[in-house]
Amino acid sequence: MARRENPEINAGSMADIAFLLLIFFLVTTTMNVDSGVSKKLSEKPPADYVPPVIKEKNIFEVNINRNNELLVEGERMEIKDLKDAAIAFINNGGGEGKVEDGIATGLCDYCNSVRKNDEPKTSESSSDHPNKAIITVQSDRLTEYGTYIKVQNELLRAYTDLRNRLSNKRYGMSFDALEESYDGDKTNEALRKKVEDIKTSYPQIISDAEPTS
Amino acid sequence: MSKFRKKKKGMPAVNTAALPDIVFMLLFFFMVTTTMRETDLRIENPRLPSASEVKKLEHKSLVCTIYVGKSKDPNRDGVGYNKIQLNDKIASADQVPAFIINARTKVSEAEVPFMTTSIKADKESNVGTITDIRIKLRDVNALKISYSASKGAGN
């Protein structure tokens, strides 16, 4: 009977300890998820590789000089106009598509249906088919990286825009929504086919030329 | 007057018994969301370009990051926005293949094709530096890359 009552543990400093931990985690925490413009490099060509001959009209040439100015198909252009120019080039549909696994893709039957009214009509001097349209970006070694990313972004936006339009036309939802629902349900064959269909209709072919020095 | 004085005397203390609870709640939140910075930055935190067509990088264990930017210590590393940081030291583009191969040893063989290289470069870096890295990456068949950018309007 030495002790009459249980002495209470002093919890007054508990808050201090918790604060200390809290501040530690506050300082070390980084919430941002890494995101970026993703790109797939082409494989290293073998030594005896002969590049295929590509018609000049199927190549959309973008040059960025060391002062971060743009030269598109031989003409100066502002970055804000690049997207529309790229769309007009990709979605031209002036001829036969490429032959894949012995199957000719033929004329671009969807190019006209997704074209907006204010966009130029099919031109003989522009690309044959979206799957033949190649965009090549050549930059100077001293070009600013920020500008380079802006250009890449504009070109990707052109593709996204076209894919969205076609997807809206065919499946009644944007391509982003389509991909999202496929990501949520990877086993859905029908969705996979739809995504594949849009992707092959407008394949992203953006190549990087060796920079000038 | 005496009545008023009496009231003033017994100023009730604010009950702080629930304070630890609140703090603990915040603490747990930050503990759960925290990710430790794995490498010390030898370069100044790169000002990432902004882009609208960004994709989130999934599977953090399959991502290796290359930083490009301005050195924090210009006396030792030199000036300019084209310093490359691999792991936690300043390196040159020639060391990129070794860096990638080293990173590959840490993941299982089946996952190697899904590895992504994230390039965190400052806006003012030069494309030449990025191209050098890209050529080295292609040499070791690390073909998936992501140019780190913050999500924005892209203009």
PDB file of N, CA and C in Angstrom, chain B residues 87-155:
ATOM      1  N   ASN B  87      23.973   9.751 -61.057  1.00  0.00           N
ATOM      2  CA  ASN B  87      24.008   9.433 -59.628  1.00  0.00           C
ATOM      3  C   ASN B  87      24.246  10.711 -58.843  1.00  0.00           C
ATOM      4  N   ASP B  88      25.341  10.799 -58.089  1.00  0.00           N
ATOM      5  CA  ASP B  88      25.486  12.100 -57.440  1.00  0.00           C
ATOM      6  C   ASP B  88      26.805  12.788 -57.758  1.00  0.00           C
ATOM      7  N   LYS B  89      27.264  12.603 -58.979  1.00  0.00           N
ATOM      8  CA  LYS B  89      28.381  13.460 -59.365  1.00  0.00           C
ATOM      9  C   LYS B  89      28.252  13.945 -60.811  1.00  0.00           C
ATOM     10  N   ILE B  90      28.962  14.998 -61.055  1.00  0.00           N
ATOM     11  CA  ILE B  90      28.977  15.565 -62.396  1.00  0.00           C
ATOM     12  C   ILE B  90      29.786  14.633 -63.293  1.00  0.00           C
ATOM     13  N   ALA B  91      29.240  14.322 -64.454  1.00  0.00           N
ATOM     14  CA  ALA B  91      29.918  13.383 -65.340  1.00  0.00           C
ATOM     15  C   ALA B  91      29.858  13.921 -66.769  1.00  0.00           C
ATOM     16  N   SER B  92      30.387  13.138 -67.676  1.00  0.00           N
ATOM     17  CA  SER B  92      30.282  13.521 -69.079  1.00  0.00           C
ATOM     18  C   SER B  92      29.377  12.524 -69.780  1.00  0.00           C
ATOM     19  N   ALA B  93      29.019  12.828 -71.016  1.00  0.00           N
ATOM     20  CA  ALA B  93      28.101  11.961 -71.744  1.00  0.00           C
ATOM     21  C   ALA B  93      28.688  10.559 -71.936  1.00  0.00           C
ATOM     22  N   ASP B  94      30.020  10.447 -71.940  1.00  0.00           N
ATOM     23  CA  ASP B  94      30.648   9.142 -72.148  1.00  0.00           C
ATOM     24  C   ASP B  94      30.343   8.164 -71.020  1.00  0.00           C
ATOM     25  N   GLN B  95      30.001   8.706 -69.867  1.00  0.00           N
ATOM     26  CA  GLN B  95      29.747   7.821 -68.735  1.00  0.00           C
ATOM     27  C   GLN B  95      28.299   7.346 -68.672  1.00  0.00           C
ATOM     28  N   VAL B  96      27.472   7.835 -69.595  1.00  0.00           N
ATOM     29  CA  VAL B  96      26.058   7.454 -69.575  1.00  0.00           C
ATOM     30  C   VAL B  96      25.863   5.943 -69.744  1.00  0.00           C
ATOM     31  N   PRO B  97      26.555   5.274 -70.707  1.00  0.00           N
ATOM     32  CA  PRO B  97      26.338   3.834 -70.866  1.00  0.00           C
ATOM     33  C   PRO B  97      26.624   3.053 -69.583  1.00  0.00           C
ATOM     34  N   ALA B  98      27.719   3.398 -68.899  1.00  0.00           N
ATOM     35  CA  ALA B  98      28.038   2.701 -67.653  1.00  0.00           C
ATOM     36  C   ALA B  98      26.943   2.904 -66.620  1.00  0.00           C
ATOM     37  N   PHE B  99      26.423   4.112 -66.590  1.00  0.00           N
ATOM     38  CA  PHE B  99      25.353   4.439 -65.645  1.00  0.00           C
ATOM     39  C   PHE B  99      24.115   3.594 -65.918  1.00  0.00           C
ATOM     40  N   ILE B 100      23.768   3.468 -67.195  1.00  0.00           N
ATOM     41  CA  ILE B 100      22.575   2.701 -67.562  1.00  0.00           C
ATOM     42  C   ILE B 100      22.781   1.214 -67.256  1.00  0.00           C
ATOM     43  N   ILE B 101      23.973   0.712 -67.594  1.00  0.00           N
ATOM     44  CA  ILE B 101      24.230  -0.710 -67.371  1.00  0.00           C
ATOM     45  C   ILE B 101      24.211  -1.014 -65.877  1.00  0.00           C
ATOM     46  N   ASN B 102      24.730  -0.096 -65.116  1.00  0.00           N
ATOM     47  CA  ASN B 102      24.697  -0.258 -63.666  1.00  0.00           C
ATOM     48  C   ASN B 102      23.259  -0.269 -63.152  1.00  0.00           C
ATOM     49  N   ALA B 103      22.429   0.594 -63.707  1.00  0.00           N
ATOM     50  CA  ALA B 103      21.034   0.642 -63.280  1.00  0.00           C
ATOM     51  C   ALA B 103      20.311  -0.640 -63.660  1.00  0.00           C
ATOM     52  N   ARG B 104      20.730  -1.237 -64.771  1.00  0.00           N
ATOM     53  CA  ARG B 104      20.063  -2.460 -65.234  1.00  0.00           C
ATOM     54  C   ARG B 104      20.316  -3.636 -64.307  1.00  0.00           C
ATOM     55  N   THR B 105      21.463  -3.638 -63.652  1.00  0.00           N
ATOM     56  CA  THR B 105      21.764  -4.765 -62.764  1.00  0.00           C
ATOM     57  C   THR B 105      20.811  -4.799 -61.584  1.00  0.00           C
ATOM     58  N   LYS B 106      20.142  -3.692 -61.333  1.00  0.00           N
ATOM     59  CA  LYS B 106      19.289  -3.628 -60.138  1.00  0.00           C
ATOM     60  C   LYS B 106      17.878  -4.128 -60.398  1.00  0.00           C
ATOM     61  N   VAL B 107      17.529  -4.333 -61.649  1.00  0.00           N
ATOM     62  CA  VAL B 107      16.174  -4.824 -61.929  1.00  0.00           C
ATOM     63  C   VAL B 107      16.267  -6.191 -62.609  1.00  0.00           C
ATOM     64  N   SER B 108      15.170  -6.910 -62.571  1.00  0.00           N
ATOM     65  CA  SER B 108      15.195  -8.231 -63.185  1.00  0.00           C
ATOM     66  C   SER B 108      15.237  -8.092 -64.706  1.00  0.00           C
ATOM     67  N   GLU B 109      15.754  -9.147 -65.327  1.00  0.00           N
ATOM     68  CA  GLU B 109      16.008  -9.075 -66.760  1.00  0.00           C
ATOM     69  C   GLU B 109      14.748  -8.821 -67.581  1.00  0.00           C
ATOM     70  N   ALA B 110      13.637  -9.392 -67.089  1.00  0.00           N
ATOM     71  CA  ALA B 110      12.395  -9.251 -67.838  1.00  0.00           C
ATOM     72  C   ALA B 110      11.924  -7.807 -67.874  1.00  0.00           C
ATOM     73  N   GLU B 111      12.353  -7.025 -66.899  1.00  0.00           N
ATOM     74  CA  GLU B 111      11.852  -5.652 -66.818  1.00  0.00           C
ATOM     75  C   GLU B 111      12.731  -4.649 -67.558  1.00  0.00           C
ATOM     76  N   VAL B 112      13.897  -5.113 -68.001  1.00  0.00           N
ATOM     77  CA  VAL B 112      14.844  -4.192 -68.644  1.00  0.00           C
ATOM     78  C   VAL B 112      14.225  -3.428 -69.823  1.00  0.00           C
ATOM     79  N   PRO B 113      13.444  -4.093 -70.706  1.00  0.00           N
ATOM     80  CA  PRO B 113      12.881  -3.329 -71.823  1.00  0.00           C
ATOM     81  C   PRO B 113      11.926  -2.222 -71.399  1.00  0.00           C
ATOM     82  N   PHE B 114      11.425  -2.297 -70.188  1.00  0.00           N
ATOM     83  CA  PHE B 114      10.466  -1.274 -69.754  1.00  0.00           C
ATOM     84  C   PHE B 114      11.143  -0.132 -69.015  1.00  0.00           C
ATOM     85  N   MET B 115      12.441  -0.198 -68.918  1.00  0.00           N
ATOM     86  CA  MET B 115      13.132   0.868 -68.193  1.00  0.00           C
ATOM     87  C   MET B 115      13.077   2.169 -68.983  1.00  0.00           C
ATOM     88  N   THR B 116      12.881   3.222 -68.262  1.00  0.00           N
ATOM     89  CA  THR B 116      12.777   4.529 -68.893  1.00  0.00           C
ATOM     90  C   THR B 116      13.879   5.428 -68.335  1.00  0.00           C
ATOM     91  N   THR B 117      14.445   6.217 -69.197  1.00  0.00           N
ATOM     92  CA  THR B 117      15.414   7.195 -68.743  1.00  0.00           C
ATOM     93  C   THR B 117      14.742   8.550 -68.747  1.00  0.00           C
ATOM     94  N   SER B 118      14.736   9.176 -67.606  1.00  0.00           N
ATOM     95  CA  SER B 118      14.124  10.493 -67.520  1.00  0.00           C
ATOM     96  C   SER B 118      15.227  11.536 -67.555  1.00  0.00           C
ATOM     97  N   ILE B 119      15.112  12.444 -68.490  1.00  0.00           N
ATOM     98  CA  ILE B 119      16.120  13.501 -68.600  1.00  0.00           C
ATOM     99  C   ILE B 119      15.535  14.775 -68.010  1.00  0.00           C
ATOM    100  N   LYS B 120      16.112  15.190 -66.913  1.00  0.00           N
ATOM    101  CA  LYS B 120      15.652  16.425 -66.284  1.00  0.00           C
ATOM    102  C   LYS B 120      16.638  17.505 -66.644  1.00  0.00           C
ATOM    103  N   ALA B 121      16.289  18.286 -67.609  1.00  0.00           N
ATOM    104  CA  ALA B 121      17.228  19.291 -68.077  1.00  0.00           C
ATOM    105  C   ALA B 121      16.646  20.679 -67.887  1.00  0.00           C
ATOM    106  N   ASP B 122      17.533  21.605 -67.676  1.00  0.00           N
ATOM    107  CA  ASP B 122      17.126  22.996 -67.514  1.00  0.00           C
ATOM    108  C   ASP B 122      16.702  23.568 -68.867  1.00  0.00           C
ATOM    109  N   LYS B 123      15.782  24.513 -68.818  1.00  0.00           N
ATOM    110  CA  LYS B 123      15.292  25.160 -70.038  1.00  0.00           C
ATOM    111  C   LYS B 123      16.420  25.724 -70.882  1.00  0.00           C
ATOM    112  N   GLU B 124      17.453  26.216 -70.208  1.00  0.00           N
ATOM    113  CA  GLU B 124      18.508  26.907 -70.949  1.00  0.00           C
ATOM    114  C   GLU B 124      19.641  25.988 -71.367  1.00  0.00           C
ATOM    115  N   SER B 125      19.496  24.705 -71.125  1.00  0.00           N
ATOM    116  CA  SER B 125      20.523  23.782 -71.609  1.00  0.00           C
ATOM    117  C   SER B 125      20.497  23.785 -73.132  1.00  0.00           C
ATOM    118  N   ASN B 126      21.530  23.219 -73.707  1.00  0.00           N
ATOM    119  CA  ASN B 126      21.581  23.191 -75.163  1.00  0.00           C
ATOM    120  C   ASN B 126      21.160  21.827 -75.680  1.00  0.00           C
ATOM    121  N   VAL B 127      20.560  21.838 -76.841  1.00  0.00           N
ATOM    122  CA  VAL B 127      20.106  20.591 -77.446  1.00  0.00           C
ATOM    123  C   VAL B 127      21.295  19.665 -77.713  1.00  0.00           C
ATOM    124  N   GLY B 128      22.468  20.250 -77.978  1.00  0.00           N
ATOM    125  CA  GLY B 128      23.650  19.442 -78.248  1.00  0.00           C
ATOM    126  C   GLY B 128      23.954  18.460 -77.128  1.00  0.00           C
ATOM    127  N   THR B 129      23.855  18.943 -75.895  1.00  0.00           N
ATOM    128  CA  THR B 129      24.111  18.078 -74.737  1.00  0.00           C
ATOM    129  C   THR B 129      23.113  16.933 -74.693  1.00  0.00           C
ATOM    130  N   ILE B 130      21.856  17.287 -74.927  1.00  0.00           N
ATOM    131  CA  ILE B 130      20.801  16.275 -74.896  1.00  0.00           C
ATOM    132  C   ILE B 130      21.045  15.246 -75.999  1.00  0.00           C
ATOM    133  N   THR B 131      21.473  15.741 -77.151  1.00  0.00           N
ATOM    134  CA  THR B 131      21.729  14.826 -78.268  1.00  0.00           C
ATOM    135  C   THR B 131      22.864  13.870 -77.930  1.00  0.00           C
ATOM    136  N   ASP B 132      23.911  14.390 -77.292  1.00  0.00           N
ATOM    137  CA  ASP B 132      25.023  13.520 -76.897  1.00  0.00           C
ATOM    138  C   ASP B 132      24.520  12.394 -76.008  1.00  0.00           C
ATOM    139  N   ILE B 133      23.689  12.760 -75.040  1.00  0.00           N
ATOM    140  CA  ILE B 133      23.144  11.750 -74.125  1.00  0.00           C
ATOM    141  C   ILE B 133      22.306  10.750 -74.918  1.00  0.00           C
ATOM    142  N   ARG B 134      21.515  11.292 -75.837  1.00  0.00           N
ATOM    143  CA  ARG B 134      20.609  10.434 -76.597  1.00  0.00           C
ATOM    144  C   ARG B 134      21.380   9.416 -77.429  1.00  0.00           C
ATOM    145  N   ILE B 135      22.467   9.861 -78.027  1.00  0.00           N
ATOM    146  CA  ILE B 135      23.258   8.938 -78.843  1.00  0.00           C
ATOM    147  C   ILE B 135      23.848   7.833 -77.969  1.00  0.00           C
ATOM    148  N   LYS B 136      24.314   8.214 -76.781  1.00  0.00           N
ATOM    149  CA  LYS B 136      24.875   7.215 -75.861  1.00  0.00           C
ATOM    150  C   LYS B 136      23.802   6.234 -75.405  1.00  0.00           C
ATOM    151  N   LEU B 137      22.603   6.755 -75.179  1.00  0.00           N
ATOM    152  CA  LEU B 137      21.503   5.892 -74.744  1.00  0.00           C
ATOM    153  C   LEU B 137      21.151   4.897 -75.836  1.00  0.00           C
ATOM    154  N   ARG B 138      21.211   5.380 -77.054  1.00  0.00           N
ATOM    155  CA  ARG B 138      20.886   4.487 -78.171  1.00  0.00           C
ATOM    156  C   ARG B 138      21.939   3.389 -78.284  1.00  0.00           C
ATOM    157  N   ASP B 139      23.188   3.732 -77.999  1.00  0.00           N
ATOM    158  CA  ASP B 139      24.264   2.741 -78.067  1.00  0.00           C
ATOM    159  C   ASP B 139      24.019   1.565 -77.126  1.00  0.00           C
ATOM    160  N   VAL B 140      23.451   1.854 -75.956  1.00  0.00           N
ATOM    161  CA  VAL B 140      23.209   0.765 -75.006  1.00  0.00           C
ATOM    162  C   VAL B 140      21.765   0.286 -75.052  1.00  0.00           C
ATOM    163  N   ASN B 141      21.059   0.695 -76.103  1.00  0.00           N
ATOM    164  CA  ASN B 141      19.700   0.208 -76.310  1.00  0.00           C
ATOM    165  C   ASN B 141      18.726   0.623 -75.213  1.00  0.00           C
ATOM    166  N   ALA B 142      18.950   1.758 -74.613  1.00  0.00           N
ATOM    167  CA  ALA B 142      17.966   2.300 -73.672  1.00  0.00           C
ATOM    168  C   ALA B 142      17.110   3.266 -74.466  1.00  0.00           C
ATOM    169  N   LEU B 143      16.030   2.702 -75.043  1.00  0.00           N
ATOM    170  CA  LEU B 143      15.329   3.475 -76.072  1.00  0.00           C
ATOM    171  C   LEU B 143      14.162   4.304 -75.544  1.00  0.00           C
ATOM    172  N   LYS B 144      13.706   3.976 -74.358  1.00  0.00           N
ATOM    173  CA  LYS B 144      12.573   4.745 -73.845  1.00  0.00           C
ATOM    174  C   LYS B 144      13.092   5.917 -73.036  1.00  0.00           C
ATOM    175  N   ILE B 145      12.804   7.094 -73.492  1.00  0.00           N
ATOM    176  CA  ILE B 145      13.220   8.236 -72.702  1.00  0.00           C
ATOM    177  C   ILE B 145      12.038   9.159 -72.469  1.00  0.00           C
ATOM    178  N   SER B 146      12.184   9.968 -71.479  1.00  0.00           N
ATOM    179  CA  SER B 146      11.140  10.924 -71.153  1.00  0.00           C
ATOM    180  C   SER B 146      11.811  12.250 -70.835  1.00  0.00           C
ATOM    181  N   TYR B 147      11.463  13.263 -71.594  1.00  0.00           N
ATOM    182  CA  TYR B 147      12.002  14.585 -71.302  1.00  0.00           C
ATOM    183  C   TYR B 147      11.136  15.196 -70.217  1.00  0.00           C
ATOM    184  N   SER B 148      11.692  15.261 -69.050  1.00  0.00           N
ATOM    185  CA  SER B 148      10.886  15.722 -67.913  1.00  0.00           C
ATOM    186  C   SER B 148      10.403  17.148 -68.147  1.00  0.00           C
ATOM    187  N   ALA B 149       9.105  17.321 -67.962  1.00  0.00           N
ATOM    188  CA  ALA B 149       8.515  18.642 -68.155  1.00  0.00           C
ATOM    189  C   ALA B 149       7.355  18.792 -67.199  1.00  0.00           C
ATOM    190  N   SER B 150       7.117  20.012 -66.808  1.00  0.00           N
ATOM    191  CA  SER B 150       5.979  20.224 -65.923  1.00  0.00           C
ATOM    192  C   SER B 150       4.736  20.417 -66.769  1.00  0.00           C
ATOM    193  N   LYS B 151       3.635  19.950 -66.236  1.00  0.00           N
ATOM    194  CA  LYS B 151       2.395  20.069 -66.980  1.00  0.00           C
ATOM    195  C   LYS B 151       1.940  21.517 -67.005  1.00  0.00           C
ATOM    196  N   GLY B 152       1.691  22.022 -68.182  1.00  0.00           N
ATOM    197  CA  GLY B 152       1.251  23.406 -68.299  1.00  0.00           C
ATOM    198  C   GLY B 152       0.652  23.641 -69.648  1.00  0.00           C
ATOM    199  N   ALA B 153       0.471  24.890 -69.983  1.00  0.00           N
ATOM    200  CA  ALA B 153      -0.137  25.209 -71.272  1.00  0.00           C
ATOM    201  C   ALA B 153       0.823  24.898 -72.411  1.00  0.00           C
ATOM    202  N   GLY B 154       2.110  24.875 -72.111  1.00  0.00           N
ATOM    203  CA  GLY B 154       3.075  24.546 -73.142  1.00  0.00           C
ATOM    204  C   GLY B 154       3.523  25.744 -73.956  1.00  0.00           C
ATOM    205  N   ASN B 155       3.158  26.926 -73.518  1.00  0.00           N
ATOM    206  CA  ASN B 155       3.593  28.081 -74.306  1.00  0.00           C
ATOM    207  C   ASN B 155       4.480  29.014 -73.504  1.00  0.00           C
TER     208      ASN B 155
END
